[in-house]
CSV table of C-alpha atoms in Angstrom, one decimal:
chain,number,residue,atom,x,y,z
A,1,MET,CA,38.2,-59.5,57.4
A,2,SER,CA,37.4,-62.7,59.1
A,3,GLU,CA,40.4,-62.4,61.5
A,4,ARG,CA,38.9,-59.2,63.0
A,5,LYS,CA,36.0,-61.3,64.5
A,6,VAL,CA,38.1,-64.0,66.1
A,7,LEU,CA,37.2,-64.4,69.8
A,8,ASN,CA,39.7,-67.0,70.8
A,9,LYS,CA,43.3,-65.8,70.9
A,10,TYR,CA,46.4,-67.9,70.7
A,11,TYR,CA,48.3,-68.4,73.9
A,12,PRO,CA,51.7,-70.0,73.6
A,13,PRO,CA,52.6,-73.0,75.9
A,14,ASP,CA,55.1,-70.9,78.0
A,15,PHE,CA,52.6,-68.0,78.7
A,16,ASP,CA,52.7,-66.8,82.3
A,17,PRO,CA,50.2,-63.9,83.2
A,18,ALA,CA,52.2,-63.2,86.4
A,19,LYS,CA,55.0,-61.8,84.3
A,20,ILE,CA,52.8,-59.1,82.8
A,21,PRO,CA,53.7,-55.8,84.5
A,22,LYS,CA,50.8,-53.9,86.1
A,23,LEU,CA,50.2,-50.2,85.8
A,24,LYS,CA,50.1,-48.2,89.0
A,25,LEU,CA,47.4,-45.6,88.4
A,26,PRO,CA,46.2,-43.1,91.1
A,27,LYS,CA,42.9,-43.8,92.6
A,28,ASP,CA,41.7,-40.2,92.0
A,29,ARG,CA,42.7,-40.1,88.3
A,30,GLN,CA,40.5,-38.2,85.9
A,31,TYR,CA,39.0,-39.1,82.6
A,32,VAL,CA,37.7,-36.9,79.8
A,33,VAL,CA,34.1,-37.8,79.0
A,34,ARG,CA,31.4,-36.3,76.8
A,35,LEU,CA,28.2,-35.6,78.8
A,36,MET,CA,25.1,-33.3,78.8
A,37,ALA,CA,24.1,-30.9,81.6
A,38,PRO,CA,21.8,-32.9,83.9
A,39,PHE,CA,19.8,-29.8,85.0
A,40,ASN,CA,19.4,-26.1,84.3
A,41,MET,CA,22.0,-23.9,86.0
A,42,ARG,CA,23.3,-20.4,86.0
A,43,CYS,CA,26.9,-19.4,86.3
A,44,LYS,CA,27.8,-17.4,89.4
A,45,THR,CA,30.7,-15.6,87.7
A,46,CYS,CA,29.0,-14.1,84.6
A,47,GLY,CA,25.3,-15.0,85.1
A,48,GLU,CA,25.1,-17.2,81.9
A,49,TYR,CA,22.2,-19.6,81.7
A,50,ILE,CA,23.1,-23.2,80.9
A,51,TYR,CA,20.1,-25.3,79.9
A,52,LYS,CA,19.5,-28.9,80.5
A,53,GLY,CA,20.9,-31.1,77.8
A,54,LYS,CA,23.8,-28.9,76.6
A,55,LYS,CA,26.8,-31.0,75.7
A,56,PHE,CA,30.2,-30.5,77.4
A,57,ASN,CA,33.6,-32.2,77.3
A,58,ALA,CA,33.9,-32.8,81.1
A,59,ARG,CA,36.5,-34.3,83.3
A,60,LYS,CA,35.3,-37.2,85.5
A,61,GLU,CA,36.8,-38.5,88.8
A,62,THR,CA,35.8,-40.7,91.6
A,63,VAL,CA,35.0,-39.0,94.9
A,64,GLN,CA,37.2,-40.3,97.7
A,65,ASN,CA,35.7,-41.5,101.0
A,66,GLU,CA,32.1,-41.1,99.7
A,67,VAL,CA,30.1,-44.2,99.0
A,68,TYR,CA,26.3,-45.0,99.0
A,69,LEU,CA,25.5,-48.6,99.7
A,70,GLY,CA,28.7,-49.7,98.0
A,71,LEU,CA,28.1,-47.4,94.9
A,72,PRO,CA,30.9,-45.0,94.1
A,73,ILE,CA,30.1,-41.3,93.7
A,74,PHE,CA,31.5,-39.4,90.7
A,75,ARG,CA,32.4,-35.8,90.3
A,76,PHE,CA,32.3,-33.8,87.0
A,77,TYR,CA,34.1,-30.7,86.0
A,78,ILE,CA,32.8,-28.5,83.2
A,79,LYS,CA,33.5,-24.9,82.0
A,80,CYS,CA,31.0,-22.1,81.5
A,81,THR,CA,30.4,-21.4,77.8
A,82,ARG,CA,30.8,-17.6,78.3
A,83,CYS,CA,33.5,-16.9,80.9
A,84,LEU,CA,35.1,-20.4,81.0
A,85,ALA,CA,34.7,-20.5,84.8
A,86,GLU,CA,34.9,-24.0,86.3
A,87,ILE,CA,31.6,-25.6,87.4
A,88,THR,CA,31.5,-28.9,89.4
A,89,PHE,CA,28.6,-31.3,90.3
A,90,LYS,CA,28.5,-34.9,91.5
A,91,THR,CA,26.1,-37.8,91.4
A,92,ASP,CA,23.5,-38.4,94.1
A,93,PRO,CA,22.5,-42.1,94.0
A,94,GLU,CA,20.4,-41.8,97.1
A,95,ASN,CA,17.9,-39.5,95.4
A,96,THR,CA,18.7,-40.7,91.8
A,97,ASP,CA,19.8,-37.1,90.9
A,98,TYR,CA,22.8,-34.8,90.7
A,99,THR,CA,24.1,-32.4,93.4
A,100,MET,CA,25.5,-28.9,92.5
A,101,GLU,CA,28.8,-28.3,94.2
A,102,HIS,CA,30.6,-25.2,93.0
A,103,GLY,CA,30.5,-22.5,90.3
A,104,ALA,CA,26.8,-22.3,89.5
A,105,THR,CA,23.3,-22.4,91.0
A,106,ARG,CA,20.6,-24.8,90.1
A,107,ASN,CA,17.4,-23.5,88.6
A,108,PHE,CA,13.8,-24.8,88.5
A,109,GLN,CA,14.1,-27.1,91.5
A,110,ALA,CA,10.9,-26.0,93.4
A,111,GLU,CA,9.4,-29.4,93.0
A,112,LYS,CA,12.4,-31.1,94.4
A,113,LEU,CA,12.5,-28.7,97.4
A,114,LEU,CA,8.8,-29.4,98.0
A,115,GLU,CA,9.3,-33.1,98.0
A,116,GLU,CA,12.2,-32.7,100.4
A,117,GLU,CA,10.1,-30.6,102.7
A,118,GLU,CA,7.3,-33.2,102.7
A,119,LYS,CA,9.7,-35.9,103.5
A,120,ARG,CA,11.2,-33.9,106.4
A,121,LEU,CA,7.7,-33.2,107.9
A,122,GLN,CA,6.8,-36.8,107.6
A,123,LYS,CA,9.9,-37.9,109.4
A,124,GLU,CA,9.4,-35.4,112.2
A,125,ARG,CA,5.8,-36.6,112.7
A,126,GLU,CA,6.9,-40.2,112.9
A,127,GLU,CA,9.5,-39.3,115.5
A,128,GLU,CA,6.9,-37.4,117.6
A,129,GLU,CA,4.5,-40.2,117.5
A,130,LEU,CA,7.1,-42.7,118.8
A,131,ASN,CA,7.8,-40.5,121.8
A,132,ASN,CA,4.3,-39.1,122.5
A,133,PRO,CA,1.1,-41.4,122.4
A,134,MET,CA,-1.2,-38.3,122.8
A,135,LYS,CA,0.3,-36.9,119.6
A,136,VAL,CA,-0.7,-40.0,117.8
A,137,LEU,CA,-4.3,-39.6,118.9
A,138,GLU,CA,-4.3,-35.9,117.8
A,139,ASN,CA,-2.9,-36.8,114.4
A,140,ARG,CA,-5.5,-39.5,113.9
A,141,THR,CA,-8.4,-37.2,114.8
A,142,LYS,CA,-7.0,-34.6,112.3
A,143,ASP,CA,-6.8,-37.3,109.6
A,144,SER,CA,-10.3,-38.4,110.3
A,145,LYS,CA,-11.6,-34.8,110.1
A,146,LEU,CA,-9.8,-34.3,106.8
A,147,GLU,CA,-11.3,-37.5,105.4
A,148,MET,CA,-14.8,-36.4,106.4
A,149,GLU,CA,-14.3,-33.0,104.7
A,150,VAL,CA,-13.1,-34.8,101.5
A,151,LEU,CA,-16.1,-37.1,101.6
A,152,GLU,CA,-18.5,-34.2,102.0
A,153,ASN,CA,-17.0,-32.4,99.1
A,154,LEU,CA,-17.3,-35.5,97.0
A,155,GLN,CA,-20.9,-35.8,97.9
A,156,GLU,CA,-21.6,-32.2,96.9
A,157,LEU,CA,-20.0,-32.8,93.6
A,158,LYS,CA,-22.1,-35.9,93.0
A,159,GLU,CA,-25.3,-34.0,93.8
A,160,LEU,CA,-24.3,-31.2,91.5
A,161,ASN,CA,-23.7,-33.7,88.7
A,162,GLN,CA,-27.1,-35.2,89.3
A,163,ARG,CA,-28.8,-31.8,89.1
A,164,GLN,CA,-27.1,-31.2,85.8
A,165,ALA,CA,-28.1,-34.6,84.6
A,166,ASN,CA,-31.8,-33.7,85.0
A,167,VAL,CA,-31.4,-30.8,82.6
A,168,ASP,CA,-32.9,-31.4,79.2
A,169,PHE,CA,-30.1,-30.5,76.9
A,170,GLU,CA,-32.2,-31.0,73.8
A,171,ALA,CA,-34.8,-28.4,74.9
A,172,MET,CA,-31.9,-26.0,75.7
A,173,LEU,CA,-30.5,-26.5,72.2
A,174,LYS,CA,-33.9,-26.1,70.6
A,175,GLN,CA,-34.5,-22.9,72.6
A,176,TYR,CA,-31.1,-21.6,71.5
A,177,LYS,CA,-31.8,-22.4,67.9
A,178,GLU,CA,-35.1,-20.5,68.1
A,179,TYR,CA,-33.4,-17.6,69.6
A,180,GLU,CA,-30.8,-17.6,66.8
A,181,GLU,CA,-33.6,-17.8,64.1
A,182,GLU,CA,-35.4,-14.9,65.7
A,183,GLN,CA,-32.3,-12.8,65.8
A,184,ARG,CA,-31.5,-13.7,62.1
A,185,ARG,CA,-35.1,-12.7,61.1
A,186,ARG,CA,-34.8,-9.4,62.9
A,187,GLU,CA,-31.5,-8.7,61.1
A,188,GLN,CA,-33.1,-9.5,57.7
A,189,GLU,CA,-36.0,-7.1,58.5
A,190,GLU,CA,-33.6,-4.3,59.5
A,191,ASP,CA,-31.6,-4.9,56.3
A,192,GLU,CA,-34.7,-4.7,54.1
A,193,GLN,CA,-35.9,-1.5,55.8
A,194,GLU,CA,-32.5,0.1,55.3
A,195,MET,CA,-32.6,-0.9,51.6
A,196,LYS,CA,-36.0,0.5,51.1
A,197,SER,CA,-35.0,3.8,52.7
A,198,MET,CA,-31.9,4.0,50.5
A,199,LEU,CA,-34.0,3.3,47.4
A,200,GLU,CA,-36.5,6.0,48.4
A,201,GLN,CA,-33.7,8.5,48.9
A,202,ALA,CA,-32.3,7.6,45.5
A,203,GLN,CA,-35.7,8.1,43.8
A,204,ASN,CA,-36.3,11.4,45.4
A,205,ARG,CA,-32.8,12.6,44.4
A,206,ARG,CA,-33.5,11.4,40.8
A,207,LEU,CA,-36.9,13.3,40.7
A,208,LEU,CA,-35.2,16.4,41.9
A,209,VAL,CA,-32.6,16.2,39.2
A,210,ASP,CA,-35.2,15.6,36.5
A,211,SER,CA,-37.3,18.6,37.7
A,212,ASP,CA,-34.2,20.8,37.6
A,213,SER,CA,-33.4,19.6,34.0
A,214,ASP,CA,-37.0,20.3,32.9
A,215,GLU,CA,-36.8,23.8,34.3
A,216,GLU,CA,-33.6,24.5,32.5
A,217,ALA,CA,-35.1,23.2,29.2
A,218,ALA,CA,-38.2,25.4,29.6
A,219,LYS,CA,-36.1,28.6,30.0
A,220,PRO,CA,-35.7,30.4,26.6
A,221,ARG,CA,-32.2,30.3,25.2
A,222,PRO,CA,-30.7,33.7,24.3
A,223,LYS,CA,-30.2,34.4,20.6
A,224,PRO,CA,-26.6,35.0,19.5
A,225,ALA,CA,-25.9,38.6,18.5
A,226,GLY,CA,-25.8,39.5,14.8
A,227,THR,CA,-27.8,36.6,13.5
A,228,ASN,CA,-30.8,36.8,11.2
A,229,PRO,CA,-33.4,34.0,10.7
A,230,THR,CA,-33.1,34.4,6.9
A,231,ASP,CA,-29.3,33.8,6.9
A,232,ILE,CA,-29.8,30.1,6.6
A,233,LEU,CA,-31.5,30.6,3.2
A,234,GLN,CA,-28.5,32.5,1.9
A,235,GLU,CA,-26.0,29.8,2.8
A,236,ASP,CA,-24.4,27.8,0.0
A,237,PRO,CA,-26.5,24.6,-0.4
A,238,GLN,CA,-23.6,22.9,-2.2
A,239,PRO,CA,-21.7,20.4,-0.1
A,240,GLN,CA,-18.1,21.0,0.8
A,241,SER,CA,-16.7,18.2,-1.4
A,242,LYS,CA,-18.4,19.6,-4.5
A,243,LYS,CA,-17.0,23.1,-3.8
A,244,LEU,CA,-13.5,21.7,-3.5
A,245,ARG,CA,-13.8,19.9,-6.8
A,246,THR,CA,-15.1,23.1,-8.5
A,247,GLU,CA,-12.2,25.2,-7.1
A,248,SER,CA,-9.6,22.7,-8.2
A,249,TRP,CA,-11.2,22.6,-11.7
A,250,GLU,CA,-11.1,26.4,-11.9
A,251,ARG,CA,-7.5,26.5,-10.8
A,252,SER,CA,-6.4,24.0,-13.4
A,253,VAL,CA,-8.6,24.8,-16.5
A,254,GLY,CA,-10.1,28.2,-15.7
A,255,LYS,CA,-13.6,29.4,-15.1
A,256,LEU,CA,-16.0,29.1,-18.0
A,257,ASN,CA,-19.3,30.8,-17.0
A,258,SER,CA,-20.2,33.0,-19.9
A,259,LYS,CA,-21.5,32.3,-23.4
A,260,ALA,CA,-18.9,34.6,-25.0
A,261,GLN,CA,-16.0,32.7,-23.5
A,262,LEU,CA,-17.5,29.3,-24.6
A,263,ALA,CA,-18.3,30.7,-28.0
A,264,GLY,CA,-14.6,31.7,-28.4
A,265,LEU,CA,-13.5,28.1,-27.8
A,266,VAL,CA,-15.8,26.8,-30.6
A,267,ALA,CA,-14.5,26.8,-34.2
A,268,LEU,CA,-17.0,26.7,-37.1
A,269,ARG,CA,-16.5,24.0,-39.6
A,270,LYS,CA,-17.3,24.8,-43.2
A,271,GLN,CA,-19.8,22.6,-44.8
A,272,LYS,CA,-19.2,21.1,-48.2
A,273,VAL,CA,-21.6,22.3,-50.8
A,274,ASP,CA,-23.3,19.8,-53.0
A,275,PRO,CA,-22.0,20.0,-56.7
A,276,ALA,CA,-25.5,19.9,-58.1
A,277,LEU,CA,-26.6,22.7,-55.9
A,278,GLU,CA,-23.4,24.6,-56.7
A,279,ASN,CA,-24.1,24.2,-60.4
A,280,GLY,CA,-27.7,25.4,-59.9
A,281,MET,CA,-26.6,28.4,-58.1
A,282,LYS,CA,-24.1,29.2,-60.7
A,283,SER,CA,-26.7,29.0,-63.3
A,284,GLN,CA,-28.8,31.5,-61.3
A,285,GLY,CA,-25.9,33.9,-61.5
A,286,THR,CA,-25.0,34.0,-57.9
A,287,GLY,CA,-21.3,33.8,-57.2
A,288,SER,CA,-21.4,33.7,-53.3
A,289,ILE,CA,-21.9,30.5,-51.3
A,290,PRO,CA,-24.4,30.8,-48.5
A,291,THR,CA,-23.0,30.2,-45.0
A,292,PRO,CA,-24.2,27.2,-43.1
A,293,THR,CA,-26.3,29.1,-40.6
A,294,SER,CA,-28.1,26.0,-39.4
A,295,THR,CA,-24.9,24.3,-38.3
A,296,SER,CA,-23.5,27.3,-36.5
A,297,THR,CA,-26.8,27.9,-34.7
A,298,SER,CA,-27.0,24.3,-33.5
A,299,SER,CA,-23.4,24.4,-32.1
A,300,LEU,CA,-24.0,27.7,-30.4
A,301,SER,CA,-27.2,26.3,-28.8
A,302,LEU,CA,-25.2,23.3,-27.4
A,303,LEU,CA,-22.5,25.6,-26.0
A,304,GLY,CA,-25.1,27.8,-24.4
A,305,ALA,CA,-26.8,24.8,-22.7
A,306,TYR,CA,-23.4,23.6,-21.3
A,307,SER,CA,-22.6,27.1,-19.9
A,308,ASP,CA,-26.1,27.2,-18.3
A,309,SER,CA,-25.4,23.9,-16.6
A,310,GLU,CA,-22.1,25.1,-15.3
A,311,ASP,CA,-23.7,28.3,-13.9
A,312,SER,CA,-26.3,26.2,-12.1
A,313,GLU,CA,-23.6,24.0,-10.5
A,314,ASP,CA,-21.7,27.2,-9.4
């Protein structure tokens, strides 16, 4: 890589630069260069706008027989981006600008035209002053008049600034703050009054609704047809759950609500007789054993109490 940066080249002892053949190139030869549009332009063929700074691959050539103070003038050829029409412009070293030649029109050059017009008027004035001394006097009087008007305007502006300087800005700000506070206070008062009026309307509406409900409550309700005040006494006081249990018991076992049915379920058990008593009775000549009436009577009484309790539950 070090050979790439060598500045001194080797020249053999028998090197003769005169023997190197020279290329004969035309003076108006063209080069392909990459450039940007120097100003805004519009194509005359299709009306396409080409803005300043758009890049082109242009052909460059030296303009023949045109030189400004020894500086050559170059011409550039570009193509429109839409219709591929050829557009040419060249350098203008006198005005440090570019000049449009063919294929497009330059846009937004009002400032340049104004400057050119001012330069032309100045040049004409100088030529007139050289040939006519009276014109020089007229121009001087006009310039002096214009200067006086400018000075008067400046003086008026200064006086106006002094008047504004005497104004107390703090007092103005204070007055403005007071005005804002007064306006804010008025707005608050208006809001409060509006809220009060809304509350009063709501209260009046509520009172009207309450009075209507009281009147409806005071009116007698019509009695349903076919009802008797004593019907409530005839309703079954037992709760629904107890009724359901009773019905399920009756379906499974049967209804036992009479003493006769309960008595049929009870079997009397014979009581053993004491041998001593039996011997005494035999001795008395009685051959029949008395029935245990006391036992049967007590069992029947128990069954009767159970049946009464079932009836009361039914």
